[in-house]
mmCIF file of the C-alpha atoms, coordinates in Angstrom:
data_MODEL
# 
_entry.id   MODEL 
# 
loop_
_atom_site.group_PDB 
_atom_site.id 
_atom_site.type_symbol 
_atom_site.label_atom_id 
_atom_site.label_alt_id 
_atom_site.label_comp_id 
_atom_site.label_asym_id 
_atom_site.label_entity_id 
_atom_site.label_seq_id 
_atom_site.pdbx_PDB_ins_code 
_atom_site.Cartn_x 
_atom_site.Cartn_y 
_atom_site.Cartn_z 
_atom_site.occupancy 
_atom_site.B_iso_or_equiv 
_atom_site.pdbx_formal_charge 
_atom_site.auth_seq_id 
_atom_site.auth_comp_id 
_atom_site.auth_asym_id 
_atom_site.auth_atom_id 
_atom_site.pdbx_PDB_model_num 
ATOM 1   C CA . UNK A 1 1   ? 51.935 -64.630 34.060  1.00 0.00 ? 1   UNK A CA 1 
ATOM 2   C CA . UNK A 1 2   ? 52.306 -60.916 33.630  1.00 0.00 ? 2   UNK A CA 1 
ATOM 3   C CA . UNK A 1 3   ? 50.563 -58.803 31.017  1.00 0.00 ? 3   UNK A CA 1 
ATOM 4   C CA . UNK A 1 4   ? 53.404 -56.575 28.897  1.00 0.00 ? 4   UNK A CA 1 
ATOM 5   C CA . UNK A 1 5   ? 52.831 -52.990 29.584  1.00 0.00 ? 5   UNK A CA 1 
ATOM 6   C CA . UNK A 1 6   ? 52.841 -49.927 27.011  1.00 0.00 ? 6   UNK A CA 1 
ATOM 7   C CA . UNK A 1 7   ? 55.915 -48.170 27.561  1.00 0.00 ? 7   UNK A CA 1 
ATOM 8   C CA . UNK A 1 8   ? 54.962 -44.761 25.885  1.00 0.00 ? 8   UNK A CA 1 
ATOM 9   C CA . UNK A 1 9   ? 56.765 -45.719 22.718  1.00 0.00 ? 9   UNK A CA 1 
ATOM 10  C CA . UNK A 1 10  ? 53.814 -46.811 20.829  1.00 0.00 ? 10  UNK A CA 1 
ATOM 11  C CA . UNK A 1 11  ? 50.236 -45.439 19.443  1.00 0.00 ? 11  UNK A CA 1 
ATOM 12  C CA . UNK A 1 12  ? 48.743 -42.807 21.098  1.00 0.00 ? 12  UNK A CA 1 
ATOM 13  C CA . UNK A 1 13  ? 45.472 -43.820 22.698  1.00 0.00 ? 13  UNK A CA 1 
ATOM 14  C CA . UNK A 1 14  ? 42.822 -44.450 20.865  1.00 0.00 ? 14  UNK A CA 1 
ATOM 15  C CA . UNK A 1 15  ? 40.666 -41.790 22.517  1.00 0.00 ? 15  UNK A CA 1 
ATOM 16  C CA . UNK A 1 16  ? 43.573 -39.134 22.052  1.00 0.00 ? 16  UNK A CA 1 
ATOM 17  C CA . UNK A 1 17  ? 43.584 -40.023 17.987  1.00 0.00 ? 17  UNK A CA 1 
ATOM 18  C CA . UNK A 1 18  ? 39.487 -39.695 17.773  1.00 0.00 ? 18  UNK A CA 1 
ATOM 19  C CA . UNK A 1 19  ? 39.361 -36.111 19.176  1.00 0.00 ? 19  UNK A CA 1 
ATOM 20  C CA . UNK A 1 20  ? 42.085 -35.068 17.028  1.00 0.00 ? 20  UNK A CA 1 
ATOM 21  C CA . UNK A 1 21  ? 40.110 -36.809 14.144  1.00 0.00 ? 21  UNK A CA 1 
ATOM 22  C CA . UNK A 1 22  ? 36.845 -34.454 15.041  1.00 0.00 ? 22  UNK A CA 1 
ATOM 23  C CA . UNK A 1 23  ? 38.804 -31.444 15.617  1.00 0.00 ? 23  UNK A CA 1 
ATOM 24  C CA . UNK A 1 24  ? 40.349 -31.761 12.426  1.00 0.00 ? 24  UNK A CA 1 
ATOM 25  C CA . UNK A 1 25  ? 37.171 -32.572 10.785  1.00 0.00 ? 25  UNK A CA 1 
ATOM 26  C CA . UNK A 1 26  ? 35.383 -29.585 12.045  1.00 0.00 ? 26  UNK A CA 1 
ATOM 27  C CA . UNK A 1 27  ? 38.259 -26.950 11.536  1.00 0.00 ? 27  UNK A CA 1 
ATOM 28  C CA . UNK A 1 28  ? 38.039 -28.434 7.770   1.00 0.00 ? 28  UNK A CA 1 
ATOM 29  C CA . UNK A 1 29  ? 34.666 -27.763 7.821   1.00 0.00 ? 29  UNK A CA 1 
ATOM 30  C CA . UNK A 1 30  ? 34.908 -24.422 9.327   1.00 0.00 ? 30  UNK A CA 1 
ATOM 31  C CA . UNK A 1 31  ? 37.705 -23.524 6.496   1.00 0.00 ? 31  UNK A CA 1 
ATOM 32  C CA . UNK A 1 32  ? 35.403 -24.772 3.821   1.00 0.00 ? 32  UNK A CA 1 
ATOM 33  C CA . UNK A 1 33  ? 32.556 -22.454 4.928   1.00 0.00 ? 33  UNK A CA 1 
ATOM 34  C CA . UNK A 1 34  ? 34.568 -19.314 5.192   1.00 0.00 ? 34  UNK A CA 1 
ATOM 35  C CA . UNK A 1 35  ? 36.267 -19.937 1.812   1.00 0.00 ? 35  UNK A CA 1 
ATOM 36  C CA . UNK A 1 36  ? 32.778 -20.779 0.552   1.00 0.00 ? 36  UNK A CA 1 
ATOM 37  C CA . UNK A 1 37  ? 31.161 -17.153 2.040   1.00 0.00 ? 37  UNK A CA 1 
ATOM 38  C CA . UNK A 1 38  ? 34.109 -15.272 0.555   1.00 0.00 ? 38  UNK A CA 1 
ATOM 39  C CA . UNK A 1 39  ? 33.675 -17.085 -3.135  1.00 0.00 ? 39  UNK A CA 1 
ATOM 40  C CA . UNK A 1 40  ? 29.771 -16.680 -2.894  1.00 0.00 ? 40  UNK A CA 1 
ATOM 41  C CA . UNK A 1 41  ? 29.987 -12.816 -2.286  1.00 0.00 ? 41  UNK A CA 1 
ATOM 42  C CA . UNK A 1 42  ? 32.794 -12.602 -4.877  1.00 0.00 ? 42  UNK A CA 1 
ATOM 43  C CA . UNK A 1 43  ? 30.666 -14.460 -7.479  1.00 0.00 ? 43  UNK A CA 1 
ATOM 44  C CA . UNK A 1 44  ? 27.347 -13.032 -6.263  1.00 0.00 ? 44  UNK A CA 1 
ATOM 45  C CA . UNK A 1 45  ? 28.731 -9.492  -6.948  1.00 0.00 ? 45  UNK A CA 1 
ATOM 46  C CA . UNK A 1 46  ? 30.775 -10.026 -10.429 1.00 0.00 ? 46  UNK A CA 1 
ATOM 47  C CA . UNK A 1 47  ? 27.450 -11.744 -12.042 1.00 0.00 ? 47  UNK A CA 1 
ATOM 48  C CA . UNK A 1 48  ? 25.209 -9.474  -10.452 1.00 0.00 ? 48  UNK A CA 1 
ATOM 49  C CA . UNK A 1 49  ? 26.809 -5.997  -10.252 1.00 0.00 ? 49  UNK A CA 1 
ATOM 50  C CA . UNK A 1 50  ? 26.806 -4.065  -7.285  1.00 0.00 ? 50  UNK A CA 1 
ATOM 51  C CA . UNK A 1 51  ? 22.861 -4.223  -6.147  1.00 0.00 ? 51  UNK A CA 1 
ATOM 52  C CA . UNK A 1 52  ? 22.671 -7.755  -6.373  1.00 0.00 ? 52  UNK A CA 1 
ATOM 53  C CA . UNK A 1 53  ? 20.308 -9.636  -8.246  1.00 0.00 ? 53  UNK A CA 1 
ATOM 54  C CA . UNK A 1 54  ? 17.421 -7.576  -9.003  1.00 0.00 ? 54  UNK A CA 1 
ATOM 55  C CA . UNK A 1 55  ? 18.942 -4.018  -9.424  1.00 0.00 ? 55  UNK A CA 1 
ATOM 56  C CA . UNK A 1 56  ? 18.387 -1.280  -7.455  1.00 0.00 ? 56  UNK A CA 1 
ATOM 57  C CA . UNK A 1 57  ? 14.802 0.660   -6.842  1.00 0.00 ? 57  UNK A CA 1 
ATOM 58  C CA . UNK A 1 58  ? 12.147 -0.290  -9.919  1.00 0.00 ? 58  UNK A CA 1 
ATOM 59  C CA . UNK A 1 59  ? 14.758 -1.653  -12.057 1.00 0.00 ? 59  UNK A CA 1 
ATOM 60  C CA . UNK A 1 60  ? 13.629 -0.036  -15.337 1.00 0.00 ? 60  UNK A CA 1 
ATOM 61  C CA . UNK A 1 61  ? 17.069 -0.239  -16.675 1.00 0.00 ? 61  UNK A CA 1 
ATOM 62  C CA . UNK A 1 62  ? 17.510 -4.001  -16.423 1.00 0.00 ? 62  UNK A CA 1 
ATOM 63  C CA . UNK A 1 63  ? 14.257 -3.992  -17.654 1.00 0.00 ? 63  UNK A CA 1 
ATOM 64  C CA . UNK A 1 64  ? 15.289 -2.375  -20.828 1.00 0.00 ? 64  UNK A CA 1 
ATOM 65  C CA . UNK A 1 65  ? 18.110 -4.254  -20.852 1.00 0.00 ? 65  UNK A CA 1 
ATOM 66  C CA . UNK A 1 66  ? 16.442 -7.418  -21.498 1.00 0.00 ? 66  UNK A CA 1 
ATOM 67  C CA . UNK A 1 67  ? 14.434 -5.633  -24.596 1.00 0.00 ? 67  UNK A CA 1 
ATOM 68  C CA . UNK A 1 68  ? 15.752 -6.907  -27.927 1.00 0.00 ? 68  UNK A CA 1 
ATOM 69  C CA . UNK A 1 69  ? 18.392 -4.663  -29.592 1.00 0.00 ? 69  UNK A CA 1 
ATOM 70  C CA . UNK A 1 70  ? 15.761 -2.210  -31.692 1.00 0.00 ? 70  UNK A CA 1 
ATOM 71  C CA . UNK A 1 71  ? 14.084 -1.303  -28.829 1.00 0.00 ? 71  UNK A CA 1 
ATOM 72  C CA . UNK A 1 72  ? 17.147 -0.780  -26.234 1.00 0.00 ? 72  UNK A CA 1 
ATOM 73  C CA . UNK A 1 73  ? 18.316 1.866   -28.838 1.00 0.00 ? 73  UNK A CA 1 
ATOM 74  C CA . UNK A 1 74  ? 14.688 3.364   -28.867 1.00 0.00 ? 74  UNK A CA 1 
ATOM 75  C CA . UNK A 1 75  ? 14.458 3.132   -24.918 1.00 0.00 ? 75  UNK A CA 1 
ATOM 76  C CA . UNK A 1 76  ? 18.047 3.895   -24.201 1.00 0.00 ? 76  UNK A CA 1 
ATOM 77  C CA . UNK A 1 77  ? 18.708 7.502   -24.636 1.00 0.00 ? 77  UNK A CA 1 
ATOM 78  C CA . UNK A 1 78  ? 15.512 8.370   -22.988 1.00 0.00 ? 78  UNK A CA 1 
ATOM 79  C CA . UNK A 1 79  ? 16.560 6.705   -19.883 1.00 0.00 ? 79  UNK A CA 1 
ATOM 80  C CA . UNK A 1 80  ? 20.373 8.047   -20.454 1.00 0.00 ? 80  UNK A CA 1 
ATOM 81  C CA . UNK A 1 81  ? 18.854 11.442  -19.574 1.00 0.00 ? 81  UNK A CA 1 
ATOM 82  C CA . UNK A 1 82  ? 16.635 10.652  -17.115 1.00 0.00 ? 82  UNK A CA 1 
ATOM 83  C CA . UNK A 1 83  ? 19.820 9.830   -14.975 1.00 0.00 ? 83  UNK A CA 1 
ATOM 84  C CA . UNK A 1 84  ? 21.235 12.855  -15.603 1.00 0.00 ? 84  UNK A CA 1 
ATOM 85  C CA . UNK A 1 85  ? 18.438 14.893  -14.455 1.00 0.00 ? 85  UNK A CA 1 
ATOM 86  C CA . UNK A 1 86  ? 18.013 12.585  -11.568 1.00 0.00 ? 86  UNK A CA 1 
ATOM 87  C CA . UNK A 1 87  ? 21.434 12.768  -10.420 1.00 0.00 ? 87  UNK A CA 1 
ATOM 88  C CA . UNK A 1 88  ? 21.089 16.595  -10.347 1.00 0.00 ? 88  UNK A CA 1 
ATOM 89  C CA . UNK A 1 89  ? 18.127 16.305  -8.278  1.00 0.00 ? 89  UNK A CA 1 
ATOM 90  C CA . UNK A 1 90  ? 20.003 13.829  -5.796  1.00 0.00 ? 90  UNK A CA 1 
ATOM 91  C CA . UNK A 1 91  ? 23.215 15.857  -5.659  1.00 0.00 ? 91  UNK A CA 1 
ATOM 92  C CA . UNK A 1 92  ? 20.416 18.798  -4.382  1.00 0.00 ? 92  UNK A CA 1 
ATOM 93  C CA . UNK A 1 93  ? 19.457 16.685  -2.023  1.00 0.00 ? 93  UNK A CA 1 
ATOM 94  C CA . UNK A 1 94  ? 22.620 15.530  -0.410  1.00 0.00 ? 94  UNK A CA 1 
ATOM 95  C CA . UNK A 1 95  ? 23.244 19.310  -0.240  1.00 0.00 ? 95  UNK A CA 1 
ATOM 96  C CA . UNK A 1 96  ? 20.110 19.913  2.206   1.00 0.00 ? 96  UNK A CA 1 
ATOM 97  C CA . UNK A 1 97  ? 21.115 17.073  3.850   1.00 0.00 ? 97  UNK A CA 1 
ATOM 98  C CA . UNK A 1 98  ? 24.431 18.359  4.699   1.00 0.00 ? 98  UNK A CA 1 
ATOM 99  C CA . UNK A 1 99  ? 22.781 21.594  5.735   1.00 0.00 ? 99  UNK A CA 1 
ATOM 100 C CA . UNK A 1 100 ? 20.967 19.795  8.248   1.00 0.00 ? 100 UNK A CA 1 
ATOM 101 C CA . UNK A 1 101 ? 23.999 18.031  9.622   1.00 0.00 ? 101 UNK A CA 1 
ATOM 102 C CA . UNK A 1 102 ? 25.443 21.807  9.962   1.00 0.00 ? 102 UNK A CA 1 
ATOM 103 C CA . UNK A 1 103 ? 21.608 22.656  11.869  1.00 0.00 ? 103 UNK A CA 1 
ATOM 104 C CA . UNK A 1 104 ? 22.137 20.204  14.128  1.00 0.00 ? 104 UNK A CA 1 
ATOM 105 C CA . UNK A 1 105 ? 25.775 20.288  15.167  1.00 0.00 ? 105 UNK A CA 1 
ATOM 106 C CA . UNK A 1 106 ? 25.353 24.493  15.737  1.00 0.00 ? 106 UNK A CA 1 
ATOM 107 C CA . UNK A 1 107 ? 25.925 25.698  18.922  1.00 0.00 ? 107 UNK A CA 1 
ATOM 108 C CA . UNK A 1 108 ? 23.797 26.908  20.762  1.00 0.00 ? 108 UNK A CA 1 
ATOM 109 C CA . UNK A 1 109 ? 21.351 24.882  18.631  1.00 0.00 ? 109 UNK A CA 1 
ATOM 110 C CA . UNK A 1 110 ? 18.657 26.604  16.904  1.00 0.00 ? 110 UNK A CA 1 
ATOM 111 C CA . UNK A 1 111 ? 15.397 25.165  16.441  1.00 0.00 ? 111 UNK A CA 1 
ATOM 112 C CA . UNK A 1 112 ? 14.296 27.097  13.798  1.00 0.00 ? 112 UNK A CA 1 
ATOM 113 C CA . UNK A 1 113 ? 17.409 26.363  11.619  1.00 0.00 ? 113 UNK A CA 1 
ATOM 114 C CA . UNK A 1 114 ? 16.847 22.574  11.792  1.00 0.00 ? 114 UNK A CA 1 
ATOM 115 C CA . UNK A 1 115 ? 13.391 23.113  10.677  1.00 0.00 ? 115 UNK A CA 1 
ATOM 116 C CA . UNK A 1 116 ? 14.320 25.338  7.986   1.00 0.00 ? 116 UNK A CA 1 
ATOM 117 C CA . UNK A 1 117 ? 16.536 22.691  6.590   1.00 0.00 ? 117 UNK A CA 1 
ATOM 118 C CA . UNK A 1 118 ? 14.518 19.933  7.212   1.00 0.00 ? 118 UNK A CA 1 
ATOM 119 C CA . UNK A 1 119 ? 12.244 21.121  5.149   1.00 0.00 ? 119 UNK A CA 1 
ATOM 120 C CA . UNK A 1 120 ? 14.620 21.884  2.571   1.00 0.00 ? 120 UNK A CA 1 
ATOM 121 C CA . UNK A 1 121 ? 15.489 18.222  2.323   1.00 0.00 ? 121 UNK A CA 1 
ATOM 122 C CA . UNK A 1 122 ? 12.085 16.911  2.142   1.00 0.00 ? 122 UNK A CA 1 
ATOM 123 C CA . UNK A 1 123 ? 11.647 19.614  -0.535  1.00 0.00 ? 123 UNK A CA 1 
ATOM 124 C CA . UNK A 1 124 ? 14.523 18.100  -2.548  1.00 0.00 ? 124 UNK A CA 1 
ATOM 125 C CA . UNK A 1 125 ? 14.073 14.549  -1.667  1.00 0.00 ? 125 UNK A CA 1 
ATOM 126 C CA . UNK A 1 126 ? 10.472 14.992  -3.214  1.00 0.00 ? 126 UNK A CA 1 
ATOM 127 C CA . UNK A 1 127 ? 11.948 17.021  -6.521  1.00 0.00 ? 127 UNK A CA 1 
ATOM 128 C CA . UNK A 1 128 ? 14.299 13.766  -6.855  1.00 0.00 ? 128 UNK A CA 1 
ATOM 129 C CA . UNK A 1 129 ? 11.815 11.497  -6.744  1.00 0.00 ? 129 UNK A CA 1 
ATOM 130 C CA . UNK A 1 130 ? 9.387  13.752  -9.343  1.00 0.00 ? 130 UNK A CA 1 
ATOM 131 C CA . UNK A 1 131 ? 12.128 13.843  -11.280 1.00 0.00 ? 131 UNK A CA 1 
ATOM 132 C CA . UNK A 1 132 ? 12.886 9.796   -11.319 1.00 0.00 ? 132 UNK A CA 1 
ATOM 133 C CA . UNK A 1 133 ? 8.580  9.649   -11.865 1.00 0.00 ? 133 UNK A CA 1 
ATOM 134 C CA . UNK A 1 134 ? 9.002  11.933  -14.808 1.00 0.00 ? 134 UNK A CA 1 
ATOM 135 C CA . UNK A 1 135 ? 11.837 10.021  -16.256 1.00 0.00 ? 135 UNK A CA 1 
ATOM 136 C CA . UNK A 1 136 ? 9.826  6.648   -15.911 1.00 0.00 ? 136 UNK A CA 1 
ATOM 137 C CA . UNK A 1 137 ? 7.195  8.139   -17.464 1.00 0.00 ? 137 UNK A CA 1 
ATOM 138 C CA . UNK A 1 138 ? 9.365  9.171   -20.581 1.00 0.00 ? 138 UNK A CA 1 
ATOM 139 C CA . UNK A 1 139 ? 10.765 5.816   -21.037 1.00 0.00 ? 139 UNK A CA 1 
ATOM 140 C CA . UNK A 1 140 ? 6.992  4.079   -20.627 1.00 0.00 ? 140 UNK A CA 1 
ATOM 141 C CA . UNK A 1 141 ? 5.408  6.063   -22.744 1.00 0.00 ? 141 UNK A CA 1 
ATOM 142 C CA . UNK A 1 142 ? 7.744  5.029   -25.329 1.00 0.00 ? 142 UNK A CA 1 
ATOM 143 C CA . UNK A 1 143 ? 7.075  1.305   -24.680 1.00 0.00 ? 143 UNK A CA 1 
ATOM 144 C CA . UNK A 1 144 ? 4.860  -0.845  -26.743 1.00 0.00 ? 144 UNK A CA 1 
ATOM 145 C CA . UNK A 1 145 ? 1.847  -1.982  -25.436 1.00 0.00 ? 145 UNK A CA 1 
ATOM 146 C CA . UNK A 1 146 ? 3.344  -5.519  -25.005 1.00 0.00 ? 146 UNK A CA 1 
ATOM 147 C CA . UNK A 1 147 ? 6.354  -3.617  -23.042 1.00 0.00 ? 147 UNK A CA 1 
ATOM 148 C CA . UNK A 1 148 ? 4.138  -2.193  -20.709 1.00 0.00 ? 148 UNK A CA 1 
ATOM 149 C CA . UNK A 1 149 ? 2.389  -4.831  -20.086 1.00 0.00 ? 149 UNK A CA 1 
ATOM 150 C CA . UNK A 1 150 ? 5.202  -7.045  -19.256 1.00 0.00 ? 150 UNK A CA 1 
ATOM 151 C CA . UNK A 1 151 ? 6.764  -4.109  -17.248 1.00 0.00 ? 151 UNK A CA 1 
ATOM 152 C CA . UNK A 1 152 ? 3.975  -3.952  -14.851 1.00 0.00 ? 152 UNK A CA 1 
ATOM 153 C CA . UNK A 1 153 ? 3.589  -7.425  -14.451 1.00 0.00 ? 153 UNK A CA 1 
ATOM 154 C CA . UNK A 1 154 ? 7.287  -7.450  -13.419 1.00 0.00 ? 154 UNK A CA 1 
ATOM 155 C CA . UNK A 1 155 ? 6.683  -4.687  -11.126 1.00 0.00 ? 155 UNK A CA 1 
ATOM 156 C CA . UNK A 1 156 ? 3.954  -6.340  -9.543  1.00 0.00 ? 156 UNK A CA 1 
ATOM 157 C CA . UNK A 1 157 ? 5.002  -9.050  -9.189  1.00 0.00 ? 157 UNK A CA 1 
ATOM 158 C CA . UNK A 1 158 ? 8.333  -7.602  -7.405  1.00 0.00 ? 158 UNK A CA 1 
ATOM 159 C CA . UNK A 1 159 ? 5.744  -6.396  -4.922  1.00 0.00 ? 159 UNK A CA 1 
ATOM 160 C CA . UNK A 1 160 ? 4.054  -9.377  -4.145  1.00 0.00 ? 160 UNK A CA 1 
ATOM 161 C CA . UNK A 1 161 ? 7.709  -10.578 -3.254  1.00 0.00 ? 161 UNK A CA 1 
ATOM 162 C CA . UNK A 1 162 ? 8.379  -7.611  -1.033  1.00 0.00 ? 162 UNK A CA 1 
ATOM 163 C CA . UNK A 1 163 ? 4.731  -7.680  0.833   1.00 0.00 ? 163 UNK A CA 1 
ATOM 164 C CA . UNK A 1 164 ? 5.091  -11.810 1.715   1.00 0.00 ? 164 UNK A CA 1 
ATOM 165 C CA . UNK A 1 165 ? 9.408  -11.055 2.675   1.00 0.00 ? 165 UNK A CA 1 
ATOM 166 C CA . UNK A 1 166 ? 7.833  -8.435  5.239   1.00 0.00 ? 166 UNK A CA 1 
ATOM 167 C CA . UNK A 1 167 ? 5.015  -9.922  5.977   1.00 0.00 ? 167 UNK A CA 1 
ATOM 168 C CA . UNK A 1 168 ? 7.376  -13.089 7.388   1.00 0.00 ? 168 UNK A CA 1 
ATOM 169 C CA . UNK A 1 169 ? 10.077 -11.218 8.823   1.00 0.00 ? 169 UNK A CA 1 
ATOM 170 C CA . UNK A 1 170 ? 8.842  -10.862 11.786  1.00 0.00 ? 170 UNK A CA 1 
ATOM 171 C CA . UNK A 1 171 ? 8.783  -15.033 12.007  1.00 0.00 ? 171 UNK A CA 1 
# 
């Protein structure tokens, strides 16, 4: 008695159909994750703006944004100017910083030159970031106590986040 034999008409091998099943499987996968990234950064950025989460720098304006209503429009203008005044002391900066590109692309290069405008740009880095102190100062002096308080508590505790993230990146 002989046994019939396959004669390539019928199912695939087993083995052929459960490789196909895993590669399928994981290319799903692999399509769910990239579609997944993409949504994640589109979502992360429409709810949280372009700095993500926490703002940028100290924050001071999210801060004030989460003050009720009589207090934004105390808090508001003061901080309104502050930005201009610190966006004329950044727009200085990115000037000296160009004139140090120009120091060190000169031929021949001249020592001397790049110092000069390195100093320059530390000059006006420093008058940017007086001029960002002074506007904090403005808006927290016009803060209640309570304000204050719950400022610095936020501040610190932004801190404490920043000291343990680099304190464990190195893990």
């Amino acid at each position: 008695m002989t046994m019939p034999t396959d004669t390539g008409a019928g199912d695939p091998r087993p083995a052929a159909r459960s490789w196909l099943r895993i590669a399928l499987v994981v290319s799903l996968a692999l399509n769910f994750l990239a579609i997944g990234i993409a949504a994640g950064s589109v979502m992360g950025g429409w709810r949280h703006g372009k700095h993500g989460p926490h703002g940028k720098g100290g924050s001071i304006a999210k801060f004030v944004d989460r003050l009720p209503q009589d207090r934004r429009a105390v808090l508001e203008p003061i901080l309104a100017k502050g930005r201009v005044a610190i966006e004329a002391s950044r727009r200085a900066s990115r000037d000296e910083e160009l004139q140090l590109v120009a120091a060190i692309r000169a031929r021949p290069y001249v020592p001397a030159r790049f110092e000069e405008a390195l100093d320059k740009l530390v000059a006006a880095d420093t008058a940017a970031r007086r001029q960002a102190g002074r506007g904090l100062g403005d808006i927290i002096a016009a803060m209640t106590d309570d304000e204050r308080l719950a400022y610095a508590e936020r501040r610190q505790a932004r801190l404490e986040h920043k000291r343990h993230r680099d304190k464990h990146k190195d893990d």
